[in-house]
Amino acid sequence: MEVFAISGYEEVGRNMTCIEVGGERIIIDMGIRVDRILIHEDIDISKLSKEDLMKKEIIPDDSYIHSAKAIIISHGHLDHYGAVPFLAEKYNAPIISLPFTLELCRRERVRNDLYKIDYGDIIQIGRNVSVEFVYVTHSIPQTAIVVLHTSEGKIVYACDFKFDDTPTLGSKPDYDRLKEIGREGVKLLIVETTRIEEFGRCPSERIIYYMLENIVDKLGDRGIIFTTFSSHIERIKNLIEIINKKQLDREILILGRSMERYISAAIDSGILNIPENVHVYGKPEQIVEILKEVKRKKDKYILIVTGHQGEKDAILTRIANGKLPYKIEPGDEVYFLAGTIPNPLNIAQKYALETKLRMQGARIFKDIHVSGHAYREDHRDLLRMLNPEYIIPCHGDLKMISSYVELAEEEGYRLNKDIFILRNNQGKRIE
Ligand SMILES: [Zn+2]
């Protein structure tokens, strides 16, 4: 078998891997790199050509791969599926994923056949490979650890995952199946490394549930704005549930284009039900109209909006910049249900956003967040469950990937003998 590290092996973002077994190729994930979009300010990626996007390192450069039997998408984060509209078509191959992720693909300009898989199904792809999705938790619903059963052994692709034993949506990870796969024998583990430098285990989303209960107990009587990841359906669901449990006399408005996309995909795939007092608006003109209404009686609404990182066109940023009818006034409360993604550009634009909000009189509550990624000891647990023969770490910069190598060495692996560091566009033959 041969592994082509197309991209995501030198960065956090634009994940794409190609596996070849017996002359047949399978692609796993096709993501974009979000921080590259921020650097090239004022670009609309839908207006750029595929070649430009590759040159700017926003999408993977897969120009040397010409065919594939299938494109497997592990989950619906942009760094795993966002390049599908640009790259998938040339392969003339089906996209295989879980229903929620397929709903997201359906909202893009995707011409490939969409093939639904459920957890536990094993689907044959070509002569030499079949694929299985194993249930795992993450910060977006319907994430899978992807297992390729091949004629040359099993390949496990764990990118991304978190081990949350007390999740607030869905059940805990399918450890039984992971252990069983480990006992059957794993040839190769391809594994994310985004949070490998954090010691211990990643805290449960339930912690945020309790924090939200405290927050909602103490909400003021002025304007209230929450902002979080549009894809974090679990957290948005909890927030709505907790607000409604308190029976506050307020309508809940969910605003922003990506909010509308993820929420509608979650509703259409049966993951989320929204109560009658919740309204979702994605189109700019709708948002302007409803905010004119809200402006007159702020105490009758709670807003859940995009813009937790201070992104230029997001709702919260536009409110802070005076570009929307809603004005921040002294005593209004703004809750960031997110951390700051630690790259310098992001830190700067988030700082600018917070400063503007504060100058207008808002009370700011921030860093209400737990990660969706495995920490160091979660990674050790996965390794011990699977006991793979070979490992290729991915989805991290060189520092994160090296840190994973250290962990694997503690577990008895040796660099360049059974754990390999690949750079983007490198291939590795596994005997
Ligand atoms: Zn993810």
PDB file of C-alpha atoms in Angstrom, residues 45-156:
ATOM      1  CA  ILE A  45     -12.882  32.303  -2.788  1.00  0.00           C
ATOM      2  CA  SER A  46     -15.842  31.424  -4.966  1.00  0.00           C
ATOM      3  CA  LYS A  47     -14.470  33.902  -7.546  1.00  0.00           C
ATOM      4  CA  LEU A  48     -10.932  32.447  -7.642  1.00  0.00           C
ATOM      5  CA  SER A  49      -9.879  29.723 -10.051  1.00  0.00           C
ATOM      6  CA  LYS A  50      -8.828  26.336  -8.757  1.00  0.00           C
ATOM      7  CA  GLU A  51      -5.208  27.107  -9.788  1.00  0.00           C
ATOM      8  CA  ASP A  52      -5.208  30.402  -7.840  1.00  0.00           C
ATOM      9  CA  LEU A  53      -6.617  28.691  -4.781  1.00  0.00           C
ATOM     10  CA  MET A  54      -3.862  26.064  -4.982  1.00  0.00           C
ATOM     11  CA  LYS A  55      -1.159  28.705  -5.436  1.00  0.00           C
ATOM     12  CA  LYS A  56      -2.427  30.616  -2.398  1.00  0.00           C
ATOM     13  CA  GLU A  57      -2.338  27.318  -0.438  1.00  0.00           C
ATOM     14  CA  ILE A  58      -6.050  27.581   0.366  1.00  0.00           C
ATOM     15  CA  ILE A  59      -6.943  24.204  -1.177  1.00  0.00           C
ATOM     16  CA  PRO A  60      -4.779  21.057  -1.560  1.00  0.00           C
ATOM     17  CA  ASP A  61      -2.619  20.718  -4.666  1.00  0.00           C
ATOM     18  CA  ASP A  62      -3.781  17.355  -5.985  1.00  0.00           C
ATOM     19  CA  SER A  63      -2.724  18.004  -9.582  1.00  0.00           C
ATOM     20  CA  TYR A  64      -0.558  14.843  -9.692  1.00  0.00           C
ATOM     21  CA  ILE A  65      -3.411  12.525  -8.664  1.00  0.00           C
ATOM     22  CA  HIS A  66      -5.613  11.689 -11.608  1.00  0.00           C
ATOM     23  CA  SER A  67      -8.045   9.059 -10.497  1.00  0.00           C
ATOM     24  CA  ALA A  68      -9.759   7.667  -7.436  1.00  0.00           C
ATOM     25  CA  LYS A  69     -12.429   5.049  -6.792  1.00  0.00           C
ATOM     26  CA  ALA A  70     -14.084   7.095  -4.033  1.00  0.00           C
ATOM     27  CA  ILE A  71     -13.808  10.266  -1.977  1.00  0.00           C
ATOM     28  CA  ILE A  72     -14.432   9.651   1.706  1.00  0.00           C
ATOM     29  CA  ILE A  73     -15.228  12.628   3.949  1.00  0.00           C
ATOM     30  CA  SER A  74     -14.659  12.019   7.670  1.00  0.00           C
ATOM     31  CA  HIS A  75     -16.797  14.953   8.936  1.00  0.00           C
ATOM     32  CA  GLY A  76     -18.261  18.332   8.006  1.00  0.00           C
ATOM     33  CA  HIS A  77     -15.587  20.814   9.138  1.00  0.00           C
ATOM     34  CA  LEU A  78     -14.318  23.086   6.356  1.00  0.00           C
ATOM     35  CA  ASP A  79     -10.747  21.857   6.756  1.00  0.00           C
ATOM     36  CA  HIS A  80     -12.043  18.382   5.850  1.00  0.00           C
ATOM     37  CA  TYR A  81     -14.707  18.994   3.198  1.00  0.00           C
ATOM     38  CA  GLY A  82     -14.403  22.656   2.114  1.00  0.00           C
ATOM     39  CA  ALA A  83     -12.412  21.914  -1.075  1.00  0.00           C
ATOM     40  CA  VAL A  84     -14.957  19.403  -2.376  1.00  0.00           C
ATOM     41  CA  PRO A  85     -16.632  21.990  -4.665  1.00  0.00           C
ATOM     42  CA  PHE A  86     -13.242  22.749  -6.281  1.00  0.00           C
ATOM     43  CA  LEU A  87     -11.550  19.350  -6.477  1.00  0.00           C
ATOM     44  CA  ALA A  88     -14.081  16.525  -6.390  1.00  0.00           C
ATOM     45  CA  GLU A  89     -15.471  16.764  -9.886  1.00  0.00           C
ATOM     46  CA  LYS A  90     -12.324  15.702 -11.761  1.00  0.00           C
ATOM     47  CA  TYR A  91     -12.370  12.306 -10.039  1.00  0.00           C
ATOM     48  CA  ASN A  92     -15.785  11.291 -11.303  1.00  0.00           C
ATOM     49  CA  ALA A  93     -16.063   9.238  -8.105  1.00  0.00           C
ATOM     50  CA  PRO A  94     -18.764   9.034  -5.448  1.00  0.00           C
ATOM     51  CA  ILE A  95     -18.465  11.022  -2.223  1.00  0.00           C
ATOM     52  CA  ILE A  96     -19.027   8.692   0.719  1.00  0.00           C
ATOM     53  CA  SER A  97     -20.004  10.127   4.097  1.00  0.00           C
ATOM     54  CA  LEU A  98     -22.567  10.317   6.903  1.00  0.00           C
ATOM     55  CA  PRO A  99     -25.939  12.035   6.251  1.00  0.00           C
ATOM     56  CA  PHE A 100     -25.145  15.391   7.908  1.00  0.00           C
ATOM     57  CA  THR A 101     -21.879  15.795   5.977  1.00  0.00           C
ATOM     58  CA  LEU A 102     -23.644  14.852   2.735  1.00  0.00           C
ATOM     59  CA  GLU A 103     -26.284  17.528   3.459  1.00  0.00           C
ATOM     60  CA  LEU A 104     -23.423  20.037   3.681  1.00  0.00           C
ATOM     61  CA  CYS A 105     -21.967  18.787   0.365  1.00  0.00           C
ATOM     62  CA  ARG A 106     -25.423  19.057  -1.183  1.00  0.00           C
ATOM     63  CA  ARG A 107     -25.403  22.782  -0.341  1.00  0.00           C
ATOM     64  CA  GLU A 108     -22.249  23.251  -2.471  1.00  0.00           C
ATOM     65  CA  ARG A 109     -21.891  23.001  -6.213  1.00  0.00           C
ATOM     66  CA  VAL A 110     -21.046  19.296  -6.114  1.00  0.00           C
ATOM     67  CA  ARG A 111     -21.796  17.102  -9.137  1.00  0.00           C
ATOM     68  CA  ASN A 112     -20.428  13.812  -7.780  1.00  0.00           C
ATOM     69  CA  ASP A 113     -22.797  11.104  -6.606  1.00  0.00           C
ATOM     70  CA  LEU A 114     -23.351  11.334  -2.871  1.00  0.00           C
ATOM     71  CA  TYR A 115     -23.293   7.944  -1.197  1.00  0.00           C
ATOM     72  CA  LYS A 116     -24.606   7.647   2.348  1.00  0.00           C
ATOM     73  CA  ILE A 117     -22.858   5.434   4.885  1.00  0.00           C
ATOM     74  CA  ASP A 118     -24.020   4.829   8.466  1.00  0.00           C
ATOM     75  CA  TYR A 119     -21.885   3.917  11.455  1.00  0.00           C
ATOM     76  CA  GLY A 120     -21.177   0.198  11.405  1.00  0.00           C
ATOM     77  CA  ASP A 121     -21.836  -0.283   7.664  1.00  0.00           C
ATOM     78  CA  ILE A 122     -18.971  -1.762   5.677  1.00  0.00           C
ATOM     79  CA  ILE A 123     -19.052  -0.672   2.036  1.00  0.00           C
ATOM     80  CA  GLN A 124     -16.963  -2.321  -0.662  1.00  0.00           C
ATOM     81  CA  ILE A 125     -15.008   0.106  -2.870  1.00  0.00           C
ATOM     82  CA  GLY A 126     -13.315  -1.562  -5.820  1.00  0.00           C
ATOM     83  CA  ARG A 127     -11.643  -4.961  -5.515  1.00  0.00           C
ATOM     84  CA  ASN A 128      -9.214  -4.356  -2.672  1.00  0.00           C
ATOM     85  CA  VAL A 129     -10.798  -1.972  -0.205  1.00  0.00           C
ATOM     86  CA  SER A 130     -13.927  -1.631   1.889  1.00  0.00           C
ATOM     87  CA  VAL A 131     -14.698   1.257   4.218  1.00  0.00           C
ATOM     88  CA  GLU A 132     -16.235   1.412   7.678  1.00  0.00           C
ATOM     89  CA  PHE A 133     -17.150   4.490   9.757  1.00  0.00           C
ATOM     90  CA  VAL A 134     -16.650   4.098  13.517  1.00  0.00           C
ATOM     91  CA  TYR A 135     -18.566   6.450  15.812  1.00  0.00           C
ATOM     92  CA  VAL A 136     -16.509   9.038  17.688  1.00  0.00           C
ATOM     93  CA  THR A 137     -17.147  12.417  19.318  1.00  0.00           C
ATOM     94  CA  HIS A 138     -15.791  15.776  18.063  1.00  0.00           C
ATOM     95  CA  SER A 139     -17.019  19.402  17.923  1.00  0.00           C
ATOM     96  CA  ILE A 140     -19.416  18.696  15.044  1.00  0.00           C
ATOM     97  CA  PRO A 141     -22.039  15.943  14.811  1.00  0.00           C
ATOM     98  CA  GLN A 142     -21.486  12.765  12.797  1.00  0.00           C
ATOM     99  CA  THR A 143     -17.722  12.496  12.899  1.00  0.00           C
ATOM    100  CA  ALA A 144     -16.089   9.171  12.147  1.00  0.00           C
ATOM    101  CA  ILE A 145     -12.844   7.362  12.607  1.00  0.00           C
ATOM    102  CA  VAL A 146     -12.556   5.913   9.104  1.00  0.00           C
ATOM    103  CA  VAL A 147     -11.346   2.330   8.763  1.00  0.00           C
ATOM    104  CA  LEU A 148     -10.210   0.981   5.396  1.00  0.00           C
ATOM    105  CA  HIS A 149     -10.232  -2.801   5.333  1.00  0.00           C
ATOM    106  CA  THR A 150      -7.759  -3.573   2.548  1.00  0.00           C
ATOM    107  CA  SER A 151      -6.219  -6.679   1.032  1.00  0.00           C
ATOM    108  CA  GLU A 152      -2.951  -5.570   2.688  1.00  0.00           C
ATOM    109  CA  GLY A 153      -4.313  -4.840   6.166  1.00  0.00           C
ATOM    110  CA  LYS A 154      -6.398  -2.247   7.959  1.00  0.00           C
ATOM    111  CA  ILE A 155      -5.775   1.489   7.721  1.00  0.00           C
ATOM    112  CA  VAL A 156      -7.317   3.642  10.460  1.00  0.00           C
TER     113      VAL A 156
END
